[in-house]
Tab-separated table of N, CA and C and ligand atoms in Angstrom:
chain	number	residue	atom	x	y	z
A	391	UNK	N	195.056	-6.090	132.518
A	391	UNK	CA	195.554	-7.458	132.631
A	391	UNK	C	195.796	-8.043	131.258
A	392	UNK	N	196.378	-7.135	130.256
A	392	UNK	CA	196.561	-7.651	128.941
A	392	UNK	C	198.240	-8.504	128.996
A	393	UNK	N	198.250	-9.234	127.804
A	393	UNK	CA	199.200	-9.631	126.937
A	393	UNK	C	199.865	-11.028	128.312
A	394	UNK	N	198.982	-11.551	129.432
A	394	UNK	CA	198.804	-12.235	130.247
A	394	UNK	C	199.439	-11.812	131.940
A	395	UNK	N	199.886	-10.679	131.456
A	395	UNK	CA	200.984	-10.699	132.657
A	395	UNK	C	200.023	-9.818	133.290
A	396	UNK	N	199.667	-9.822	134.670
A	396	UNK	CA	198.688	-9.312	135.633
A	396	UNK	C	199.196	-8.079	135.985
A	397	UNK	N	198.641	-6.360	135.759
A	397	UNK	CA	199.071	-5.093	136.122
A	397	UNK	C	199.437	-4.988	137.747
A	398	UNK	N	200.613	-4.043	138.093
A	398	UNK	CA	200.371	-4.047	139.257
A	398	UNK	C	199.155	-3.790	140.286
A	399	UNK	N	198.945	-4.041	141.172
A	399	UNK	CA	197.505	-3.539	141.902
A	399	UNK	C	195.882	-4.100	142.045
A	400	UNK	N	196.645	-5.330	140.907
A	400	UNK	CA	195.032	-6.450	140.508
A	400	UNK	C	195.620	-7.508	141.160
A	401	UNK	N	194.226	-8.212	141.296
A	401	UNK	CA	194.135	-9.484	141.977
A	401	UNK	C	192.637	-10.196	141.936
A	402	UNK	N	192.925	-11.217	141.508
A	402	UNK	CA	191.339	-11.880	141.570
A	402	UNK	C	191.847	-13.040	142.563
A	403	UNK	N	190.913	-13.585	142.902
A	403	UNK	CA	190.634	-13.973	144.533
A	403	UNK	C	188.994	-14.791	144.599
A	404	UNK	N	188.660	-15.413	145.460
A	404	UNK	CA	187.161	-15.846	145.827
A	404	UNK	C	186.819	-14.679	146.366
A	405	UNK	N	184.982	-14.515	145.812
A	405	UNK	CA	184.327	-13.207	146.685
A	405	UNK	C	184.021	-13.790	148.179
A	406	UNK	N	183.591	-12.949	148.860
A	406	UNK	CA	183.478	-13.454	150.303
A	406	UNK	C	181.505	-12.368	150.629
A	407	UNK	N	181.402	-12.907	151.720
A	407	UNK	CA	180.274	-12.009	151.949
A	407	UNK	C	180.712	-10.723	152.214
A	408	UNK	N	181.947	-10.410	152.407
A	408	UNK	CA	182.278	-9.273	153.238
A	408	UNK	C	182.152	-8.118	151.769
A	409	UNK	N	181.948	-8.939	150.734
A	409	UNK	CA	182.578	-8.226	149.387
A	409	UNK	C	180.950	-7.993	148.808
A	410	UNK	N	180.407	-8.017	149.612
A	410	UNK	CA	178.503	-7.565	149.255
A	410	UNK	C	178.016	-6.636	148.607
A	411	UNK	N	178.734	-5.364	149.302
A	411	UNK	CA	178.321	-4.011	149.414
A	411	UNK	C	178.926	-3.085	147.995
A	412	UNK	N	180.355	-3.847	148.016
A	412	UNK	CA	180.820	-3.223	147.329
A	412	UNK	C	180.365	-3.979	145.455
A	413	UNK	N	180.365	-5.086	145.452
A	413	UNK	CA	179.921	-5.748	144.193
A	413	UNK	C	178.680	-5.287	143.870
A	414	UNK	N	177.762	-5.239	145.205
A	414	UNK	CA	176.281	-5.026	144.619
A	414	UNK	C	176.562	-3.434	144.010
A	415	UNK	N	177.545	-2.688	144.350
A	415	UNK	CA	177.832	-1.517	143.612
A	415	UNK	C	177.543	-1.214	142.430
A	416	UNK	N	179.379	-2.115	142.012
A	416	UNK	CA	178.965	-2.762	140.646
A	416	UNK	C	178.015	-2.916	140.074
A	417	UNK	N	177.340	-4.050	140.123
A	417	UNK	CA	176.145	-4.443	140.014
A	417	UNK	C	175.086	-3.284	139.354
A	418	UNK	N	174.740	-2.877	140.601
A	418	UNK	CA	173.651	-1.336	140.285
A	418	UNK	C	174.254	-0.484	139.278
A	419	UNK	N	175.394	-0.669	138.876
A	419	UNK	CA	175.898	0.352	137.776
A	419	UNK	C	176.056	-0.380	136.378
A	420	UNK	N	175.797	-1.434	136.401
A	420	UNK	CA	176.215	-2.486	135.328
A	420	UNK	C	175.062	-3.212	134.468
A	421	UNK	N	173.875	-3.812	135.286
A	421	UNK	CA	173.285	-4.644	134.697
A	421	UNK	C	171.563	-4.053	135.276
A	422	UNK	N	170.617	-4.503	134.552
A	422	UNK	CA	169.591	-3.440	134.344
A	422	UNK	C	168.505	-4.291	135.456
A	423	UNK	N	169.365	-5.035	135.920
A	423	UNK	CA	168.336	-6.179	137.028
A	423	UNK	C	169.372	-6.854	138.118
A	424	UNK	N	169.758	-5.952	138.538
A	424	UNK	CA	170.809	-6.265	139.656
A	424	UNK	C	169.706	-7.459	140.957
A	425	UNK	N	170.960	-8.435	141.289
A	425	UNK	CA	170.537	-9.502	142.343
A	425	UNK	C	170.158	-8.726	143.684
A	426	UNK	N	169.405	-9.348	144.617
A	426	UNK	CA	169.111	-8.631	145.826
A	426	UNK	C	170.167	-8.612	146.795
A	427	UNK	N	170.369	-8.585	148.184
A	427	UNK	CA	171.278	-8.749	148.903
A	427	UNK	C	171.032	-10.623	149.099
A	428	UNK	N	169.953	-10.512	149.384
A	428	UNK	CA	169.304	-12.218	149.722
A	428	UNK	C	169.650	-13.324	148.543
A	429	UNK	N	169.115	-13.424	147.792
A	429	UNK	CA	169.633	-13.629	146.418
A	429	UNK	C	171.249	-13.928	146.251
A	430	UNK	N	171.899	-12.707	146.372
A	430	UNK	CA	173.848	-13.076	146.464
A	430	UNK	C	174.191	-13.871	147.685
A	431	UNK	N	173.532	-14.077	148.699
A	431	UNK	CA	173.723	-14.623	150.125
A	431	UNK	C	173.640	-15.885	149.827
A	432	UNK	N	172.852	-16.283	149.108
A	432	UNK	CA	172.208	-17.505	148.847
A	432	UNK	C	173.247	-18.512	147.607
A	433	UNK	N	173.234	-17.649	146.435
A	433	UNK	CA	174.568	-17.973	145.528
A	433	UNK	C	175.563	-18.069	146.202
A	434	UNK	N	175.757	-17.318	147.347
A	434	UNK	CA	177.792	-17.659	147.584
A	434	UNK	C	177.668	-18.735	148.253
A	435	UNK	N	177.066	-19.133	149.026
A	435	UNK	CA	176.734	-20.321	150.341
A	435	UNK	C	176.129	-21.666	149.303
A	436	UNK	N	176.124	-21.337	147.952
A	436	UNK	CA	175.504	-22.427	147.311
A	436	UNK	C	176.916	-23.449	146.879
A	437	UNK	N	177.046	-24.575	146.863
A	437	UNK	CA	178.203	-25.408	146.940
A	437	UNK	C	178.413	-25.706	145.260
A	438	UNK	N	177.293	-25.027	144.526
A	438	UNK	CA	177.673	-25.959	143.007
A	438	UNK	C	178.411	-24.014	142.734
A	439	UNK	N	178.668	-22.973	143.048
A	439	UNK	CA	178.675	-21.628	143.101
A	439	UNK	C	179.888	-21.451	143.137
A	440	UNK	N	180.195	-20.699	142.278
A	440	UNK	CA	181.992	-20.134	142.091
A	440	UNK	C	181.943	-18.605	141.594
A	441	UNK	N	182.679	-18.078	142.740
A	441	UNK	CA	182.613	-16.549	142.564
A	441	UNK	C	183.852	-15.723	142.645
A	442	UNK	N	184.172	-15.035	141.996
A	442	UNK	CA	185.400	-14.308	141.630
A	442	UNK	C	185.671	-12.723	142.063
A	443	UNK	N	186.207	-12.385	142.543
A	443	UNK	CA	186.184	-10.460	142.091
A	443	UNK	C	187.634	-10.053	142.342
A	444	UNK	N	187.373	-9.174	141.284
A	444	UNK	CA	189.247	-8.786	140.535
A	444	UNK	C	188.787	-7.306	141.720
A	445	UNK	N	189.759	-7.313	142.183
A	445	UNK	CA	190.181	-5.795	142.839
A	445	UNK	C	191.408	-5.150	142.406
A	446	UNK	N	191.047	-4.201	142.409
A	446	UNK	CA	191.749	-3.129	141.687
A	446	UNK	C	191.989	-2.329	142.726
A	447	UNK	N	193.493	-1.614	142.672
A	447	UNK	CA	193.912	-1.053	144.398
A	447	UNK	C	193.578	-0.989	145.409
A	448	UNK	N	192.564	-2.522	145.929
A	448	UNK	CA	192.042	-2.579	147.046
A	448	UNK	C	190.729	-2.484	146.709
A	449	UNK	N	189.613	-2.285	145.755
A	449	UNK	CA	188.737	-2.381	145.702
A	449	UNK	C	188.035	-3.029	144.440
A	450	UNK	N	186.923	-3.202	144.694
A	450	UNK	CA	186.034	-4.602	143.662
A	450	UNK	C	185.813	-3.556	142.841
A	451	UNK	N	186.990	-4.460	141.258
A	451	UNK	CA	186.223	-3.328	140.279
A	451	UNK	C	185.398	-4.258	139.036
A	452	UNK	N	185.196	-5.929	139.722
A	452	UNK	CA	184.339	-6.413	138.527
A	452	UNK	C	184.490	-7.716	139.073
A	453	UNK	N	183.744	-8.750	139.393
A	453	UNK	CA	183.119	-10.184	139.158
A	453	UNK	C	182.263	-10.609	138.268
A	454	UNK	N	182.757	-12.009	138.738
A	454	UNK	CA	182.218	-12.841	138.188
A	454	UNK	C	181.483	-13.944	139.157
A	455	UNK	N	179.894	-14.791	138.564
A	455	UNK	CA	179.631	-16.228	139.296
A	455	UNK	C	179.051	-17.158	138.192
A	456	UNK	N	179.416	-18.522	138.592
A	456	UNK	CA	178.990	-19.613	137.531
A	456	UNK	C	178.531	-20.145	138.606
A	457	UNK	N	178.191	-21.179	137.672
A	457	UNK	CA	177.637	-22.388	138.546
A	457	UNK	C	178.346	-23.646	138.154
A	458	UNK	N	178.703	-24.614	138.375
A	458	UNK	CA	179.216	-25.948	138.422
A	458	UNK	C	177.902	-27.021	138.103
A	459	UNK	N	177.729	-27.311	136.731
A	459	UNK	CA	176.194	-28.245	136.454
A	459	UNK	C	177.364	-29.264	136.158
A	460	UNK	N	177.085	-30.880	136.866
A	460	UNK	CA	177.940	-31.475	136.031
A	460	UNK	C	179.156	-31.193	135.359
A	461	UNK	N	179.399	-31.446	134.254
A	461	UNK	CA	181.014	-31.039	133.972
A	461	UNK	C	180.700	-29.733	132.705
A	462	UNK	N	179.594	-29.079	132.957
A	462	UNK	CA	179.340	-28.227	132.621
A	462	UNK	C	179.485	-26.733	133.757
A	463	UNK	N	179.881	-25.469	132.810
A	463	UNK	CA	179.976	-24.706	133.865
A	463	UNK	C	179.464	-23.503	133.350
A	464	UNK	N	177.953	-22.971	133.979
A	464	UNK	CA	177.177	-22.050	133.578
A	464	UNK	C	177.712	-20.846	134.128
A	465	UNK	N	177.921	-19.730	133.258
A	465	UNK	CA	178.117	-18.184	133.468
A	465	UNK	C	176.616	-17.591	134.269
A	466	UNK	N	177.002	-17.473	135.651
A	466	UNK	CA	175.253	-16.724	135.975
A	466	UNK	C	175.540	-14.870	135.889
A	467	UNK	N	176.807	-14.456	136.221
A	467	UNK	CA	176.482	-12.910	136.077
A	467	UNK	C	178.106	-12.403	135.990
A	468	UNK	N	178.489	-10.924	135.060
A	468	UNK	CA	179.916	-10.712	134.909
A	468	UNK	C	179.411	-9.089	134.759
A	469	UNK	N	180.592	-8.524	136.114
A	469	UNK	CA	180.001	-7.190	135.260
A	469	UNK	C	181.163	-6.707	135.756
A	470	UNK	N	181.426	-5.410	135.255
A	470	UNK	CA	183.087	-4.291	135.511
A	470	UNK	C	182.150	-3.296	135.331
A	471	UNK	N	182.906	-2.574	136.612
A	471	UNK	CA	182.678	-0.904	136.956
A	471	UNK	C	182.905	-0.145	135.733
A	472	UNK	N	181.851	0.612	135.416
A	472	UNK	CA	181.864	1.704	134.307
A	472	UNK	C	183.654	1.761	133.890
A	473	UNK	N	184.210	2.822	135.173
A	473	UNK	CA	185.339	3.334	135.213
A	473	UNK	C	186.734	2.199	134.872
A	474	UNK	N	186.660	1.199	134.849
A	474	UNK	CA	187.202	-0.043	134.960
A	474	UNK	C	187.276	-0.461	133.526
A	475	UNK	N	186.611	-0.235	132.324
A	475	UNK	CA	186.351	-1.196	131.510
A	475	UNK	C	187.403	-1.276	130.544
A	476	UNK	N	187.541	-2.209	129.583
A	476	UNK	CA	188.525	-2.131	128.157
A	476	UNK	C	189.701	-2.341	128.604
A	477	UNK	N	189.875	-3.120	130.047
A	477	UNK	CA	191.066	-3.035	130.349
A	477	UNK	C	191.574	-4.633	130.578
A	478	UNK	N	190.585	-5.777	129.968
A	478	UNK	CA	190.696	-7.034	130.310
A	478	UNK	C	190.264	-7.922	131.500
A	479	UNK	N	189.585	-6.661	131.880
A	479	UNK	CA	189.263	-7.613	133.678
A	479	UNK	C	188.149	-8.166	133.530
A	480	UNK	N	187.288	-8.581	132.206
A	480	UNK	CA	186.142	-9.482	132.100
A	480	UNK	C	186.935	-10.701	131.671
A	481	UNK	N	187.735	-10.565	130.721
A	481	UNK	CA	188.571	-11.321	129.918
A	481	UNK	C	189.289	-12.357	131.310
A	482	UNK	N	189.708	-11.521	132.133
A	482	UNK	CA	190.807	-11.832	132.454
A	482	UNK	C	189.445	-12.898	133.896
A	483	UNK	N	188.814	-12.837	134.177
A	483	UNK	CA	187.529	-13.247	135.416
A	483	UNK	C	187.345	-14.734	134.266
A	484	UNK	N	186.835	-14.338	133.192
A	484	UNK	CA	186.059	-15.544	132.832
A	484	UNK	C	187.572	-16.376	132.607
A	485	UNK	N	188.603	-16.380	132.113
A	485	UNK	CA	189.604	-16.957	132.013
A	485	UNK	C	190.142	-17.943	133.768
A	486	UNK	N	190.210	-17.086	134.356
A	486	UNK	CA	190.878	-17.499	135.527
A	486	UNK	C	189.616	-18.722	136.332
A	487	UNK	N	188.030	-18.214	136.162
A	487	UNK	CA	187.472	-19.491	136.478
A	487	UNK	C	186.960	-20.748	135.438
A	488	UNK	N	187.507	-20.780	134.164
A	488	UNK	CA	188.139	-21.971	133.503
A	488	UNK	C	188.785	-22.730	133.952
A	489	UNK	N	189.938	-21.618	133.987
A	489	UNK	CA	191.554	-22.256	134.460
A	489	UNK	C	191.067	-22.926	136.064
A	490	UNK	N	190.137	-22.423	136.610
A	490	UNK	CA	190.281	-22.968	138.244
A	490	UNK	C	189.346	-24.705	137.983
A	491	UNK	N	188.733	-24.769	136.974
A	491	UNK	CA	187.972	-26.167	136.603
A	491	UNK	C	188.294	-26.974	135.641
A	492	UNK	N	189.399	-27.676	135.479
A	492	UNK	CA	189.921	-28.385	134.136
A	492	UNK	C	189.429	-29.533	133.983
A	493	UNK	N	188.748	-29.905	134.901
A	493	UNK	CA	187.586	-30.925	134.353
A	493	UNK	C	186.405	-30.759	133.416
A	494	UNK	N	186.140	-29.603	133.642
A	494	UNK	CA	185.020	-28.585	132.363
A	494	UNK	C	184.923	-29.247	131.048
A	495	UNK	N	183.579	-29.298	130.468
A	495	UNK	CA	184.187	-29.735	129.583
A	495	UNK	C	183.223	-28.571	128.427
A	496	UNK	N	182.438	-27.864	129.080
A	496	UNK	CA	181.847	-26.970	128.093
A	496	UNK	C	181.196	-25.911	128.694
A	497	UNK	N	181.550	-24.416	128.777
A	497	UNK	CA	181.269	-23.145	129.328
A	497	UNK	C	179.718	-22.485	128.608
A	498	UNK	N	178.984	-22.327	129.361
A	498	UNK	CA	177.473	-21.764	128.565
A	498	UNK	C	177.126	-20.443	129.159
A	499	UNK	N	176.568	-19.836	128.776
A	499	UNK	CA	175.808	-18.521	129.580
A	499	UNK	C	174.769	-17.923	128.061
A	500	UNK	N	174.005	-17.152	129.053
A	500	UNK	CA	172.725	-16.389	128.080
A	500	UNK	C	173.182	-14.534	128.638
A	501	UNK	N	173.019	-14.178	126.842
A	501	UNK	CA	172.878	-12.952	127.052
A	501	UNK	C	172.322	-12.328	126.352
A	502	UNK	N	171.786	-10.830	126.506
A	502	UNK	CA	170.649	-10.024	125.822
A	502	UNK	C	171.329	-9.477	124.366
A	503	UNK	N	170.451	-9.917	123.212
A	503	UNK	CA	170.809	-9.694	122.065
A	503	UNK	C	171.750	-8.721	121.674
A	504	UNK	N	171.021	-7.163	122.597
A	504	UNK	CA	171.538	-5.667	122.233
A	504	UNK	C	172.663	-5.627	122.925
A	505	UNK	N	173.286	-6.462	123.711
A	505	UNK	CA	174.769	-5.914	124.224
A	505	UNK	C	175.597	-6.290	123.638
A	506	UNK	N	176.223	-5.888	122.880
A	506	UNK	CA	177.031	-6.295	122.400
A	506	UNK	C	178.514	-5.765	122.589
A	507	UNK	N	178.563	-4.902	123.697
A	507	UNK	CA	179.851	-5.382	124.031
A	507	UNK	C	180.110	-6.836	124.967
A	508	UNK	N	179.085	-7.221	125.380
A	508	UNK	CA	179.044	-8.745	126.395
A	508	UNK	C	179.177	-9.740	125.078
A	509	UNK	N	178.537	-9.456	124.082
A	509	UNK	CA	178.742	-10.826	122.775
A	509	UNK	C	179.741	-10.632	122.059
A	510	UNK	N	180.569	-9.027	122.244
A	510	UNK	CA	181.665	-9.140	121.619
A	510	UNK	C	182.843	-9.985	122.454
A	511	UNK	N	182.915	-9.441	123.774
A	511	UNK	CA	183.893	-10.335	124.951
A	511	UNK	C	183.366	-11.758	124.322
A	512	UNK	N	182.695	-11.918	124.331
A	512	UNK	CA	182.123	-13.795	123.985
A	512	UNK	C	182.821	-14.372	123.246
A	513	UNK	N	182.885	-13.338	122.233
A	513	UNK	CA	183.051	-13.945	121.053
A	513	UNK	C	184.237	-14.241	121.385
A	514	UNK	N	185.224	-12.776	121.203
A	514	UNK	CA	186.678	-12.914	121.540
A	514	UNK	C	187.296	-14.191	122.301
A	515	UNK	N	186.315	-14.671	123.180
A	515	UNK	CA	186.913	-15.585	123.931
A	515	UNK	C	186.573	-17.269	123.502
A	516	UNK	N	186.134	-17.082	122.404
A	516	UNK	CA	186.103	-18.149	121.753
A	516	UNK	C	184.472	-19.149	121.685
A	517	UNK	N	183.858	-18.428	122.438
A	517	UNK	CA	181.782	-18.695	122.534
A	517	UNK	C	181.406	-18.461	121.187
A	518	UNK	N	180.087	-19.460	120.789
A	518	UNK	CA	179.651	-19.167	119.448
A	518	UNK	C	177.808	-19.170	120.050
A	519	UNK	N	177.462	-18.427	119.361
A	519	UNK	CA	176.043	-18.509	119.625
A	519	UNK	C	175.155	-19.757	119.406
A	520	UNK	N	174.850	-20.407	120.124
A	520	UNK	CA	174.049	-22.274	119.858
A	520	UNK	C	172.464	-22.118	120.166
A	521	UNK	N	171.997	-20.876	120.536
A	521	UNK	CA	170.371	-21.355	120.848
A	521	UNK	C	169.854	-20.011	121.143
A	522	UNK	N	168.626	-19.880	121.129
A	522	UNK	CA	167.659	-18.386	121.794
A	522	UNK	C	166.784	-19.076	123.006
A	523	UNK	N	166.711	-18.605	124.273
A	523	UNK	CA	166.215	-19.089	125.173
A	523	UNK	C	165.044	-17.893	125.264
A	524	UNK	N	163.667	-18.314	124.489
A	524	UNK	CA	162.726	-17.415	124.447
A	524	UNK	C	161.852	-16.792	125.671
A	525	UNK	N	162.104	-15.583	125.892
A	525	UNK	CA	161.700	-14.657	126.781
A	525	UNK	C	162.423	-15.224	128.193
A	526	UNK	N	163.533	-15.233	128.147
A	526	UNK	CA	164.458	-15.452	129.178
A	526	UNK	C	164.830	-14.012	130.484
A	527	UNK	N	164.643	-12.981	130.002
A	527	UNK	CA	164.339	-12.057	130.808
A	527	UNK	C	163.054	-11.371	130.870
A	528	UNK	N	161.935	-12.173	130.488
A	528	UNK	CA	160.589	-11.780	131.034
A	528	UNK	C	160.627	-10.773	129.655
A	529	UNK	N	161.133	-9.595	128.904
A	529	UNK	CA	160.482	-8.803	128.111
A	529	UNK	C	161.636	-8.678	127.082
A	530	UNK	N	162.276	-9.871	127.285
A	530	UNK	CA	163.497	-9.987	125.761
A	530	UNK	C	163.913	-11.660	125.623
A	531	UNK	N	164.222	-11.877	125.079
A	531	UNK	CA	164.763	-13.497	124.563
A	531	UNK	C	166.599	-13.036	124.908
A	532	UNK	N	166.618	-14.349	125.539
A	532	UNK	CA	168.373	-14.609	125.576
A	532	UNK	C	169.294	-14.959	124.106
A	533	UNK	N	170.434	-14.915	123.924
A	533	UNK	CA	170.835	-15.554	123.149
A	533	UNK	C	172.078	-16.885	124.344
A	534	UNK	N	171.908	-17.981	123.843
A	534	UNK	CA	172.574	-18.872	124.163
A	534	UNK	C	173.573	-18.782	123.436
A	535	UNK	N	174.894	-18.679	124.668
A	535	UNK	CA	176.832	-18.957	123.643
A	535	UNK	C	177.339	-19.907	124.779
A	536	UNK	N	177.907	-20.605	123.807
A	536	UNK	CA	178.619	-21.899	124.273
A	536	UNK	C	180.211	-22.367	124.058
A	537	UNK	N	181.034	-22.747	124.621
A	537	UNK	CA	182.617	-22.371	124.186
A	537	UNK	C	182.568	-23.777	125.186
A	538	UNK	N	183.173	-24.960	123.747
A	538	UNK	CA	183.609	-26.576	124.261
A	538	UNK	C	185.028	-26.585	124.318
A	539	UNK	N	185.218	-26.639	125.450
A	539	UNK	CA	186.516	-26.655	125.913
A	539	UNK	C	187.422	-28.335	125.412
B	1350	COA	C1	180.643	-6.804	129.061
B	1350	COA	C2	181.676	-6.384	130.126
B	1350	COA	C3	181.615	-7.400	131.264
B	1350	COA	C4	183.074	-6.388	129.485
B	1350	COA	O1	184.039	-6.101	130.499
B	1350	COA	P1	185.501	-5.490	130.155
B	1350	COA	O2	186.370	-5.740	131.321
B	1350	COA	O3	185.345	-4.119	129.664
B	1350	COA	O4	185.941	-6.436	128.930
B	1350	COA	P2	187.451	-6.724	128.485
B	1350	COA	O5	188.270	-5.471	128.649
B	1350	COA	O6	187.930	-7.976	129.129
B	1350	COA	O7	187.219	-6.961	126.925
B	1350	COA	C5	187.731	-8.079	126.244
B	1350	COA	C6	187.252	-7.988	124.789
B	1350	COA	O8	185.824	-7.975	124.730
B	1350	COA	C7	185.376	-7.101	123.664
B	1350	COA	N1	184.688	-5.933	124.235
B	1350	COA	C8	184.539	-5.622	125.543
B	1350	COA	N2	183.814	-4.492	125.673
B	1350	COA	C9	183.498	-4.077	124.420
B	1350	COA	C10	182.762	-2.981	123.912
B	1350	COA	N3	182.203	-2.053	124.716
B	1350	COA	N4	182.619	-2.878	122.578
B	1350	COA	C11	183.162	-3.786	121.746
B	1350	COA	N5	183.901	-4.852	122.165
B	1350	COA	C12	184.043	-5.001	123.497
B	1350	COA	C13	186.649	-6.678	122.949
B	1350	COA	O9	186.933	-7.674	121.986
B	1350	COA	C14	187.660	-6.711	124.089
B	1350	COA	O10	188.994	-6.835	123.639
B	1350	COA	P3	189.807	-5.475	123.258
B	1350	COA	O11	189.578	-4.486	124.372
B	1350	COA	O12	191.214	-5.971	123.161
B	1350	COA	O13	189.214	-5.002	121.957
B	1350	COA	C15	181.404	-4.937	130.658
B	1350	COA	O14	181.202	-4.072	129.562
B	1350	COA	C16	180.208	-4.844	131.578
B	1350	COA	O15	180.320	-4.992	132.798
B	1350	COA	N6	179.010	-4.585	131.003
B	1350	COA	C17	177.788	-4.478	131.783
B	1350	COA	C18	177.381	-5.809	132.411
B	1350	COA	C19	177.212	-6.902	131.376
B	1350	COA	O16	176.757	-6.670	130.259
B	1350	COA	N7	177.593	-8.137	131.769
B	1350	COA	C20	177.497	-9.308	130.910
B	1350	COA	C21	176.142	-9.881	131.003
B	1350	COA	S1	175.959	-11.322	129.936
């Protein structure tokens, strides 16, 4: 999904429950503390909750969910299928739920120091690091990035 124009065969869309099985996929392949089934049930049915997933020839190859705080809009989880990656579809998720809130007036999320391909996407997209949210995953400290729209 580079240079803006959308590849054939993609599409981002609202997730639905029906899209469970296949995200929590994702998920289990992506992030080292994947959500439960109960847990995602609970986020999609939540009304401040905005959820995304780019499919790729018919299938979920990466979401996204925030949350809606006020005219603030928190990043809660972003992940792309191994096989999927370097191809803009994080880029292209966190972009499209901006664009869906133009009342926003400032994008936040926490992430783990050592990834740095997640703080490089950050960066790229214009987030600067503003805070350490100490022991935010129980056996590491977050880093806080923030991008004022
Ligand atoms: C982080 C993640 C979401 C990035 O997804 P992606 O679709 O591969 O990212 P994009 O293709 O949109 O990348 C956009 C830019 O981010 C940066 N970037 C992304 N992955 C990178 C990597 N592995 N190394 C260095 N820079 C990277 C680059 O600047 C890239 O632009 P470029 O490809 O033109 O150089 C993906 O690697 C992932 O799912 N990781 C595991 C889950 C995770 O860490 N989620 C975030 C939790 S905070």
């Amino acid at each position: 999904m580079k240079g803006g124009e959308p590849e054939a065969g993609i599409l981002v869309r609202p997730m639905s429950l029906a899209d469970l099985p296949e995200v929590m996929r994702v998920d289990a392949a992506s992030i080292p503390r994947p959500w439960s089934a109960s847990l995602w049930r609970e986020e999609l049915e939540s009304p401040f909750g905005f959820y995304l997933v780019l499919e790729e020839g018919g299938e979920v190859a990466a979401h996204i969910g925030l949350k809606l705080v006020a005219d603030e809009l928190h990043v809660m989880t972003l992940a792309v299928r191994p096989g999927s990656r370097r191809r803009g579809h994080a880029r292209a998720l966190v972009d499209a739920a901006i664009a869906a809130h133009p009342e926003v007036k400032r994008v936040y999320l926490e992430v783990r120091p050592a990834n740095v391909a997640a703080r490089r996407l950050y960066v790229s997209l214009g987030f600067e690091v503003t805070g350490r949210r100490r022991r935010y995953y129980g056996d590491e400290d977050a880093l806080l990035m923030t991008r004022d729209l």
